[in-house]
XYZ file of N, CA and C in Angstrom:
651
model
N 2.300 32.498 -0.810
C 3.172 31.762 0.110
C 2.742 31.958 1.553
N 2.418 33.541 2.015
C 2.046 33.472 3.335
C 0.835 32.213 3.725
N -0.192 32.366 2.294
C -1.185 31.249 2.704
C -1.235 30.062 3.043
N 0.108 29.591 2.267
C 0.289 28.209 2.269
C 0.777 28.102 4.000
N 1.885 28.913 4.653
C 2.424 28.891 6.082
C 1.197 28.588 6.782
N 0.565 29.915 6.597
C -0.711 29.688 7.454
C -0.959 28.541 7.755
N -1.716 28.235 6.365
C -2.233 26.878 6.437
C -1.721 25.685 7.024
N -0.331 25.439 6.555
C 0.328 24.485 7.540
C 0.658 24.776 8.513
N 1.145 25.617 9.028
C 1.475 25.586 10.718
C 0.031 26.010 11.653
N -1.236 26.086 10.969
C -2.427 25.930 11.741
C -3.010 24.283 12.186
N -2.868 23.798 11.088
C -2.508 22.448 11.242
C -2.093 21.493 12.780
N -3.354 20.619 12.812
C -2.686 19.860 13.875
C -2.837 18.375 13.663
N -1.526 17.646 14.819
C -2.024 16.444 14.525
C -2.387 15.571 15.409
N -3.163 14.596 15.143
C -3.926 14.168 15.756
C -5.054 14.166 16.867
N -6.031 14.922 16.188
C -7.085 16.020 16.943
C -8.120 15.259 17.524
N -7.949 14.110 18.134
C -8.818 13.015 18.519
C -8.137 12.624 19.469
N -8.783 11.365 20.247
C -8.590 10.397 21.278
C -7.945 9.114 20.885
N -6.588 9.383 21.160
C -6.051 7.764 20.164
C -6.130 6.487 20.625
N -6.190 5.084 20.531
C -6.603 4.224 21.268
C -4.962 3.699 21.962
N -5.217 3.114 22.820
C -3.957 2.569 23.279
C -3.466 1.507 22.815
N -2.284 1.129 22.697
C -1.598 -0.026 22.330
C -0.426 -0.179 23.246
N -0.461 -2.183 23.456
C 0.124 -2.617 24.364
C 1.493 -3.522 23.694
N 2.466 -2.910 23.518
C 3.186 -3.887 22.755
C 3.684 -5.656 23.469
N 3.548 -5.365 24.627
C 3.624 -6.416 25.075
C 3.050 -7.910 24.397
N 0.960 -7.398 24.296
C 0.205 -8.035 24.429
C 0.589 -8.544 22.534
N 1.185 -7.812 21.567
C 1.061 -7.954 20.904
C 1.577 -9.293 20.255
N 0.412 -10.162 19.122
C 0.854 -11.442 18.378
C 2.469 -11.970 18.102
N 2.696 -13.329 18.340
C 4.033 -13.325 17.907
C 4.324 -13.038 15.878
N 3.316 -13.068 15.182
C 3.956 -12.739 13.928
C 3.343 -11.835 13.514
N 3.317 -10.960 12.482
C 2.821 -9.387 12.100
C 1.283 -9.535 11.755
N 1.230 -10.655 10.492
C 0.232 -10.195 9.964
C -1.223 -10.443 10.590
N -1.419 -11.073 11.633
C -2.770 -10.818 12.965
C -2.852 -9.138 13.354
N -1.696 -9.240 13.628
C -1.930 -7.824 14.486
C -2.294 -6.792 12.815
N -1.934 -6.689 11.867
C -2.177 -5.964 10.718
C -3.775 -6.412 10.473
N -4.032 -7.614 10.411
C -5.637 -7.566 10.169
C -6.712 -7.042 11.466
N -6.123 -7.066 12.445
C -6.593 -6.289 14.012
C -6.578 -5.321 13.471
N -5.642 -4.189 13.685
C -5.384 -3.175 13.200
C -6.254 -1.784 11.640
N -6.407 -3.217 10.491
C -7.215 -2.624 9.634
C -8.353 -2.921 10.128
N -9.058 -3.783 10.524
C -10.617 -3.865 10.503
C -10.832 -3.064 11.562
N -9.808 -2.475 12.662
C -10.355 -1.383 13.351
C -10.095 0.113 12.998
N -9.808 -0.182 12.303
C -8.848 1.674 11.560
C -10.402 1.631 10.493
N -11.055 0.467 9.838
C -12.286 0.326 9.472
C -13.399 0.859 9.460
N -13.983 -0.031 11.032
C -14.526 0.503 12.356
C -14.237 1.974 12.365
N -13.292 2.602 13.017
C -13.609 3.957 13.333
C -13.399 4.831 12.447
N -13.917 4.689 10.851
C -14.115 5.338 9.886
C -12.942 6.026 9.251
N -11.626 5.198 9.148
C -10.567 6.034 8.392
C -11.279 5.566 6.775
N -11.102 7.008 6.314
C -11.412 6.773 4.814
C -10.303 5.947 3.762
N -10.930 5.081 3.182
C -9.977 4.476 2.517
C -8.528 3.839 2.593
N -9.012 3.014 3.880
C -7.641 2.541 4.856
C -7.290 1.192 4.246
N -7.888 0.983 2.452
C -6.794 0.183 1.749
C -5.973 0.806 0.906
N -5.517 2.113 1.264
C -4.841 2.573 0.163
C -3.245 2.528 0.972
N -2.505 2.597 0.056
C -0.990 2.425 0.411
C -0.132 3.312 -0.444
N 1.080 3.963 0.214
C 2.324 3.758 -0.631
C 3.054 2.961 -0.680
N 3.693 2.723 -2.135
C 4.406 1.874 -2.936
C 5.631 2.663 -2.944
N 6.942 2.129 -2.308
C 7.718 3.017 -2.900
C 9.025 1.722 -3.506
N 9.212 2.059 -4.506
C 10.360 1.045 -5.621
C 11.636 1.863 -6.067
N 12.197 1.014 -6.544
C 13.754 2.085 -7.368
C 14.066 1.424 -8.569
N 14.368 2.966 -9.470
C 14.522 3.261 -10.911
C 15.654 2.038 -11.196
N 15.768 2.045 -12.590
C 17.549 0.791 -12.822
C 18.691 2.145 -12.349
N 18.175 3.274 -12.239
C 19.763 4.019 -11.324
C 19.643 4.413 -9.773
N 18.472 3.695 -8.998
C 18.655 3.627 -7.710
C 17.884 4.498 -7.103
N 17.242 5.366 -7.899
C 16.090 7.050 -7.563
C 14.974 6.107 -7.044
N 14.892 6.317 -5.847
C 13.454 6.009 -5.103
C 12.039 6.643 -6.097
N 11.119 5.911 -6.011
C 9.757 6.110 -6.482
C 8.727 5.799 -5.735
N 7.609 6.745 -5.487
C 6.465 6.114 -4.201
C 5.272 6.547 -5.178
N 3.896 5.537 -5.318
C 2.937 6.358 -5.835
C 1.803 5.663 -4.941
N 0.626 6.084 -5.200
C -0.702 5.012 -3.813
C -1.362 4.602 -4.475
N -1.577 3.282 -4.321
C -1.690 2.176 -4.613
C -2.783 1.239 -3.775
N -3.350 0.539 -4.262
C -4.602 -0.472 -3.272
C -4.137 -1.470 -3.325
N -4.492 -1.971 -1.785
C -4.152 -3.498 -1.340
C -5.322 -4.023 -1.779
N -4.817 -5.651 -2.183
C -5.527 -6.449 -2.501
C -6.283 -7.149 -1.691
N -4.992 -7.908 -0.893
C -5.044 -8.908 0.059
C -3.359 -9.045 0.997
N -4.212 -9.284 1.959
C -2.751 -9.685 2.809
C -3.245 -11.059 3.749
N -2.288 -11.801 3.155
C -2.040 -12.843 3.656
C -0.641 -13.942 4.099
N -0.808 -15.124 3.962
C 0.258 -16.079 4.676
C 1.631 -15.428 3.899
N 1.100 -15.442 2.580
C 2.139 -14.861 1.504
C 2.369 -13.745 1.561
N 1.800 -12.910 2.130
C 2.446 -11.693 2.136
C 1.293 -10.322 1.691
N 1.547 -9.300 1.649
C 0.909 -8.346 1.251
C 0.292 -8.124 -0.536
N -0.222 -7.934 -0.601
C -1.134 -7.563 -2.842
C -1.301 -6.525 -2.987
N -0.608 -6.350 -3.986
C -1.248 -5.628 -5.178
C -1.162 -5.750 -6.517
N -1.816 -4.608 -7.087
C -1.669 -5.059 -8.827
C -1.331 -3.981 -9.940
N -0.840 -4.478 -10.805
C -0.456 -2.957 -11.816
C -0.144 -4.013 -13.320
N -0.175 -2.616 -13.742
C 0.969 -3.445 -15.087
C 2.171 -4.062 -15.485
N 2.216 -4.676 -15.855
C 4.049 -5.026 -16.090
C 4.569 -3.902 -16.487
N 4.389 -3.299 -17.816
C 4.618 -2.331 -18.671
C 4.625 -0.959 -17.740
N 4.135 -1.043 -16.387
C 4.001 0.133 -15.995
C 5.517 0.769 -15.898
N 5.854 2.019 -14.643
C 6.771 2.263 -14.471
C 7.161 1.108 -13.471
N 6.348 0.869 -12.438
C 6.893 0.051 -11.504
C 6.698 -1.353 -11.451
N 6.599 -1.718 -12.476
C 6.135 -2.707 -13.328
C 7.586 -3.430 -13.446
N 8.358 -2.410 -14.261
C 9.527 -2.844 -14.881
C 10.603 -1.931 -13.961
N 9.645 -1.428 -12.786
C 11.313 -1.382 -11.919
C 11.029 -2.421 -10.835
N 9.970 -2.926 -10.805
C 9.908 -4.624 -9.762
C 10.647 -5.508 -10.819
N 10.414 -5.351 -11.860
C 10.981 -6.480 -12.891
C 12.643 -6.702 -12.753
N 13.093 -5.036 -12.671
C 14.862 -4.990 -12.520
C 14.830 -5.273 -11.274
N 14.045 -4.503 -10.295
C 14.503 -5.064 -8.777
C 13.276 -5.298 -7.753
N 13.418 -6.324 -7.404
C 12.145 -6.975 -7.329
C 11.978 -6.959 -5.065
N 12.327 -5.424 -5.006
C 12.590 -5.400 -3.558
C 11.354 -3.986 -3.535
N 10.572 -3.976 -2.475
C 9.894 -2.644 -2.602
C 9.293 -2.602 -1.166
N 8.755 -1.386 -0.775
C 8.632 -1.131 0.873
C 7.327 -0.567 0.646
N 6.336 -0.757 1.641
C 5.017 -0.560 1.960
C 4.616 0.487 2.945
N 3.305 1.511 2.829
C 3.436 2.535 4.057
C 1.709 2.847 3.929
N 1.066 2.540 5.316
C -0.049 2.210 5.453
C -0.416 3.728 6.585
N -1.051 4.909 6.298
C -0.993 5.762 7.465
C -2.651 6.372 7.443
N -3.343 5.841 9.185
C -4.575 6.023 9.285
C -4.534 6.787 10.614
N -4.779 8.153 9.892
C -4.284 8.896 10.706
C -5.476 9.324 11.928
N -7.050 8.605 11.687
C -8.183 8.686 12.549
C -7.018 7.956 13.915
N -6.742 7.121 13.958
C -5.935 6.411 15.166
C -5.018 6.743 15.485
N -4.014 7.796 14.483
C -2.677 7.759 14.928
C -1.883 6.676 14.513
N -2.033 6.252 13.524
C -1.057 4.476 13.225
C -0.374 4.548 12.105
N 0.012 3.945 12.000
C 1.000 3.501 10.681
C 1.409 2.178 10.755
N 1.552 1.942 9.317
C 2.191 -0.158 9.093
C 3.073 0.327 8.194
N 4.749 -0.007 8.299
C 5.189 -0.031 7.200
C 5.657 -1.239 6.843
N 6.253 -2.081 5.645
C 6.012 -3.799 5.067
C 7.148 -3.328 4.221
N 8.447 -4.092 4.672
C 9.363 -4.092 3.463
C 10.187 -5.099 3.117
N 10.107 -5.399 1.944
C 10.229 -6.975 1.538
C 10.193 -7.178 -0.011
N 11.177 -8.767 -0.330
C 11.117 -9.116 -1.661
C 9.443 -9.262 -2.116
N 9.767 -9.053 -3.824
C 8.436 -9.106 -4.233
C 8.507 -10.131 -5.651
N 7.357 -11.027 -5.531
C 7.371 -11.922 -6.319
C 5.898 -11.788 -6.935
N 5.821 -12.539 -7.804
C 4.494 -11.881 -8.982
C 3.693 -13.227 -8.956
N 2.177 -13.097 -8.943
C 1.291 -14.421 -8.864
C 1.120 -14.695 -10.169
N 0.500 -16.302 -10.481
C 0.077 -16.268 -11.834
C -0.934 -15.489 -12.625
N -0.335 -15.817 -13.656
C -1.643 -15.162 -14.649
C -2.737 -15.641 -14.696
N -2.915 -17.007 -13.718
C -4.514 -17.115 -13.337
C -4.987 -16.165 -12.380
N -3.809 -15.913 -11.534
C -4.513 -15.261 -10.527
C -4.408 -13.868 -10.587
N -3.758 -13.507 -11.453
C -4.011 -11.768 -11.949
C -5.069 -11.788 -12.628
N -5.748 -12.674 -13.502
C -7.270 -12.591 -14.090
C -8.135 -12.693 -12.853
N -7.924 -13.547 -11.814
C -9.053 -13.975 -11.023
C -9.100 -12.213 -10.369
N -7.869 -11.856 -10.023
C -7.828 -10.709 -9.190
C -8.832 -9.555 -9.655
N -8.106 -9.224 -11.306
C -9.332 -7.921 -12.123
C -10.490 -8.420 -12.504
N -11.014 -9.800 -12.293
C -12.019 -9.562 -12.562
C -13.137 -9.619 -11.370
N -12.324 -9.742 -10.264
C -13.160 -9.637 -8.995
C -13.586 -8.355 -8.791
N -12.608 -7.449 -9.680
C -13.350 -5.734 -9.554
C -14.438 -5.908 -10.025
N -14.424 -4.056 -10.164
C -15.581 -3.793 -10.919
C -15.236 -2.958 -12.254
N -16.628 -2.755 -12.790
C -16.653 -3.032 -14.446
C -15.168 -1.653 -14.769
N -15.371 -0.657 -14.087
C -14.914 0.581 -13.743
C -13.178 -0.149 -14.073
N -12.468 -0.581 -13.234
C -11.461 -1.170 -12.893
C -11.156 -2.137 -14.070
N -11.572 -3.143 -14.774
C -11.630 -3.692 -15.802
C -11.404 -2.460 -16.708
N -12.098 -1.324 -17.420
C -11.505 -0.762 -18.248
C -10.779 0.145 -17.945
N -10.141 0.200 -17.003
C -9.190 0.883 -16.743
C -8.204 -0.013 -17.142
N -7.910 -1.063 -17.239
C -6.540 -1.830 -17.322
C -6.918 -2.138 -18.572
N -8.116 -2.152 -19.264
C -7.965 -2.604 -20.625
C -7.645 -1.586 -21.475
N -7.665 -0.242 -21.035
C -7.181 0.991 -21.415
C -5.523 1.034 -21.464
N -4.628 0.222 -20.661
C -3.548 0.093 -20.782
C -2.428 1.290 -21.054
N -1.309 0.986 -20.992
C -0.295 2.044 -21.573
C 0.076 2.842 -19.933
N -0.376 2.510 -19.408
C 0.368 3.251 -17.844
C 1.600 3.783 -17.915
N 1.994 4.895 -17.546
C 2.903 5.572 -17.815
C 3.380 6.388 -18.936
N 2.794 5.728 -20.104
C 3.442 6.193 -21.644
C 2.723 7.740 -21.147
N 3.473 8.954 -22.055
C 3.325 9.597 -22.263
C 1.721 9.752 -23.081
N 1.109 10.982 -22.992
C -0.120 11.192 -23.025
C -0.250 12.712 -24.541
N -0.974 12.157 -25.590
C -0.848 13.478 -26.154
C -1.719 14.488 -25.881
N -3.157 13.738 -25.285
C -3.868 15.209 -25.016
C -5.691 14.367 -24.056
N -5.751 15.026 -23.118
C -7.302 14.323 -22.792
C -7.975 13.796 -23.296
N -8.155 14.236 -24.843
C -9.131 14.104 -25.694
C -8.863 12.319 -26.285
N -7.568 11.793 -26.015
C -7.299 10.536 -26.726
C -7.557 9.639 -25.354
N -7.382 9.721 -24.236
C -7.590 9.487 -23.226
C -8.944 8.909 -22.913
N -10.144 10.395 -23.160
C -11.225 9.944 -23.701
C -11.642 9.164 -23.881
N -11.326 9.517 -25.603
C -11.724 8.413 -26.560
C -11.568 6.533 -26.449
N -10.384 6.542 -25.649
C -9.478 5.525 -25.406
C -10.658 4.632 -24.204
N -10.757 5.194 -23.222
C -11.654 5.039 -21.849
C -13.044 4.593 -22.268
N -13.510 5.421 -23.596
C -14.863 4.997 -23.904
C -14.844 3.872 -24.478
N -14.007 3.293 -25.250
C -13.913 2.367 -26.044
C -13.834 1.281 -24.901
N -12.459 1.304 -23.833
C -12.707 0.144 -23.097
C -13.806 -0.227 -22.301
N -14.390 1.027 -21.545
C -15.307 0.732 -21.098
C -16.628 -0.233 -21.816
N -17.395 0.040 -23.266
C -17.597 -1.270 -24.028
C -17.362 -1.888 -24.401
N -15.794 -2.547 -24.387
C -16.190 -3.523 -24.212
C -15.890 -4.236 -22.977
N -15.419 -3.305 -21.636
C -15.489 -4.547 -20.592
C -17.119 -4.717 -20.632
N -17.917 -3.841 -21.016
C -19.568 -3.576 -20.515
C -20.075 -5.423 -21.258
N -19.486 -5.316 -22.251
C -20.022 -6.690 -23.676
C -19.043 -7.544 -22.841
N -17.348 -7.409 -22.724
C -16.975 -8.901 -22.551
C -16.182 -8.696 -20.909
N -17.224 -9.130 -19.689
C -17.154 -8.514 -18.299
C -15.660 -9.720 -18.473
N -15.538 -10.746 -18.931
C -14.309 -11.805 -18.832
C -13.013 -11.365 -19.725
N -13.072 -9.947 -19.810
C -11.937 -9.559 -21.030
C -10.810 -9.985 -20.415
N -9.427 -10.435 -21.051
C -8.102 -10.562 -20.790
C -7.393 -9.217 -20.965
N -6.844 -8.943 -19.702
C -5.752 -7.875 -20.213
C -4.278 -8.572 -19.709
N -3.643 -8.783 -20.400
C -2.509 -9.834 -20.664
C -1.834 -9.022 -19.828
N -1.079 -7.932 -19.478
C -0.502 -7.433 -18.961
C -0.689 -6.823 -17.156
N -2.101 -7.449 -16.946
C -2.369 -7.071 -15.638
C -1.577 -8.285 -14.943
N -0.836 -7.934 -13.412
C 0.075 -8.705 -13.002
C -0.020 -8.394 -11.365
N -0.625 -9.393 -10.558
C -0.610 -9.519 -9.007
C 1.059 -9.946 -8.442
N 1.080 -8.799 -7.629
C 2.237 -8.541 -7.217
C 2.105 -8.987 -5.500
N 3.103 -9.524 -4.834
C 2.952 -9.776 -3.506
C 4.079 -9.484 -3.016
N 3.927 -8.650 -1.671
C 5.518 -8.275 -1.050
C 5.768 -9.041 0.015
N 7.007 -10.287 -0.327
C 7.243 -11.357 1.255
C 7.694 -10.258 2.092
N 6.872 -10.067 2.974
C 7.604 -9.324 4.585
C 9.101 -9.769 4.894
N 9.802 -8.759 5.268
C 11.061 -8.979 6.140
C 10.988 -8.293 7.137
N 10.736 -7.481 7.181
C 10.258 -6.612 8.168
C 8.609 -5.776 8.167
N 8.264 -5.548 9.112
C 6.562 -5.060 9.510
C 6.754 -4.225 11.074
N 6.656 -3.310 10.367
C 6.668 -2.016 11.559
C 5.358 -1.390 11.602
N 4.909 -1.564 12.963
C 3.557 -0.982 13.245
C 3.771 0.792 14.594
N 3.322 1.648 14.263
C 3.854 2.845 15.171
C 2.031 3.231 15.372
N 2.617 3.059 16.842
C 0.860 3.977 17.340
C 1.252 5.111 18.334
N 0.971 6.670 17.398
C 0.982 7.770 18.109
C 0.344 7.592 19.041
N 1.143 8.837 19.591
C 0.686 9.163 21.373
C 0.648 10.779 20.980
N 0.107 11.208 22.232
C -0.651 12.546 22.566
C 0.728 13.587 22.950
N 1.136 13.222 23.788
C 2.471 13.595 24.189
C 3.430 12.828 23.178
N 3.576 12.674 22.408
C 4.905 12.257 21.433
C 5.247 11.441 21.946
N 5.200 10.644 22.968
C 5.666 9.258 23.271
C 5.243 7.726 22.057
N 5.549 8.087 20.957
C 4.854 7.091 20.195
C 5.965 5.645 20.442
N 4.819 4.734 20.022
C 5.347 3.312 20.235
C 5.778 2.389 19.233
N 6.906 2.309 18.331
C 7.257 0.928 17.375
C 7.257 0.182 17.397
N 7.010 -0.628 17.065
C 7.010 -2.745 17.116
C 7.183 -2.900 15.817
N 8.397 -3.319 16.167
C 9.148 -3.661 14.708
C 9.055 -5.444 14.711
N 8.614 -5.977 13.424
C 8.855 -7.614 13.379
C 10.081 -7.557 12.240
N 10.956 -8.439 12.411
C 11.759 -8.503 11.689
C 12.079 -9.621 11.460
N 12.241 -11.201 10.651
C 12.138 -12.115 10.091
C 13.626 -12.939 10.235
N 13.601 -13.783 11.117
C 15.431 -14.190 11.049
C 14.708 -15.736 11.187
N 15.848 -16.475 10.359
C 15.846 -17.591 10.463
C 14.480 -18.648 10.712
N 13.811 -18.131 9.634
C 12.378 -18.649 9.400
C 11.150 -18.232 10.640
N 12.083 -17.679 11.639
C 10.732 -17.125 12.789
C 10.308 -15.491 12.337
N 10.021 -14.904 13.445
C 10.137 -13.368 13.781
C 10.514 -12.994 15.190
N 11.435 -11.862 14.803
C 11.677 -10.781 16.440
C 11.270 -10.142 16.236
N 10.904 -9.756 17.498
C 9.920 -8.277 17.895
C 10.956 -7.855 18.598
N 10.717 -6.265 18.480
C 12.072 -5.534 18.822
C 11.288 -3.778 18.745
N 11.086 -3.197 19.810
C 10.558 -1.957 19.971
C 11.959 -1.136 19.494
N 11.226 0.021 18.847
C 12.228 1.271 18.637
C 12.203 2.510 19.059
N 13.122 3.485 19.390
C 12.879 4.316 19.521
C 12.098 5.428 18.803
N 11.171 6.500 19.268
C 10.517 7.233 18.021
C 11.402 8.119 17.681
C-alpha cells in the first residue's frame, strides 16, 4: 500500500506545454471543432486518441463504462461497434441513451458526447468489419462477448478456428456485429490549463440549432 501512495501522489499532471484555446474563436456546431481537435491530439502524438469510454446503464439503472474505438464521427453523430448480444449491446437495446469520454492527456483535453443512440444497417455493420483487419474480423467471428468463459484454453481453441476462417472467407458474416451511432445532445470540450484555470465549451442542442455555453471548472 505504501507503494501504491507513493506512486500516486508522485504523479503529475500535465507535464508539458498545453496549447491554448480560444473559446470565443470556437465553430458554431461541435463536430469541426472535434475533428480540429483529434487530428491535432494526432499530430502531437497522443497514443491511441481513437479510443473512448462508453459508459451505458444496466435494465436496473447501474452505470457501466468500458473503452471502446471510434469508428467515425460524423453529420450523424459519433461510431462505434460491438455486439448485440454483448453486455452493452442489450443495455443500448433496453436503453438506447449512452455518454462518450475522449481524454488526450498529451494536450490536456477532453470531449465528452452524450446522446440518444440509434443502430446503422446491417449493410453498414458488414461494410464497417470488414473495413478492419483480418485480426478484428475474427475477433467478432469468435463471438459470445460477455458470456462467461470456462478456461483460456477454449478461448484458444475458439480464436484459432476463427481466425481460419476469416484467413479463407476475408467476406465472412457475423450476423451479430452492429454499428452503433450516438446523436449528440450535448458535446463538451475542456482544455486544461497550467494553473487550473481550465476552460469548458459546452454545445448543447435546442431546437434544431446549438448553444454554446462555457462552464465553470
Amino acid at each position: 500500500m505504501t507503494d501504491f501512495h507513493h506512486a500516486l501522489h508522485a504523479l503529475r499532471v500535465w507535464d508539458t506545454t498545453l496549447p491554448s484555446f480560444d473559446p470565443a474563436g470556437a465553430p458554431p456546431e461541435p463536430l469541426a471543432l472535434f475533428h480540429d481537435w483529434f487530428t491535432e491530439a494526432v499530430a502531437a502524438g497522443q497514443a491511441e486518441p481513437h479510443t473512448l469510454s462508453l459508459a451505458t446503464v444496466d435494465e436496473d439503472g447501474r452505470p457501466d463504462v468500458r473503452t471502446v474505438m471510434l469508428h467515425d464521427a460524423d453529420e450523424r453523430g459519433w461510431h462505434f461497434a460491438s455486439h448485440a448480444t454483448s453486455a452493452k449491446g442489450r443495455q443500448l437495446a433496453a436503453r438506447p441513451e449512452a455518454a462518450l469520454g475522449f481524454y488526450w492527456p498529451v494536450q490536456g483535453r477532453q470531449v465528452r458526447v452524450r446522446g440518444h443512440v440509434v443502430t446503422g444497417t446491417p449493410e453498414e455493420a458488414h461494410a464497417d468489419l470488414h473495413a478492419r483487419t483480418t485480426g478484428a474480423l475474427a475477433s467478432a467471428l469468435v463471438g459470445r462477448q460477455s458470456e462467461v468463459l470456462d478456461s483460456p484454453e477454449t478461448l484458444a481453441e475458439a480464436s484459432a478456428a476463427a481466425w481460419r476462417r476469416a484467413q479463407a472467407e476475408p467476406d465472412a458474416p457475423s450476423p451479430t456485429w452492429t454499428l452503433y451511432v450516438v446523436e449528440p445532445a450535448e458535446v463538451e470540450f475542456f482544455q486544461g490549463d497550467e494553473q487550473r484555470r481550465h476552460l469548458r465549451l459546452r454545445y448543447r442542442r435546442e431546437s434544431g440549432g446549438w448553444i454554446r455555453e462555457l462552464l465553470w471548472p
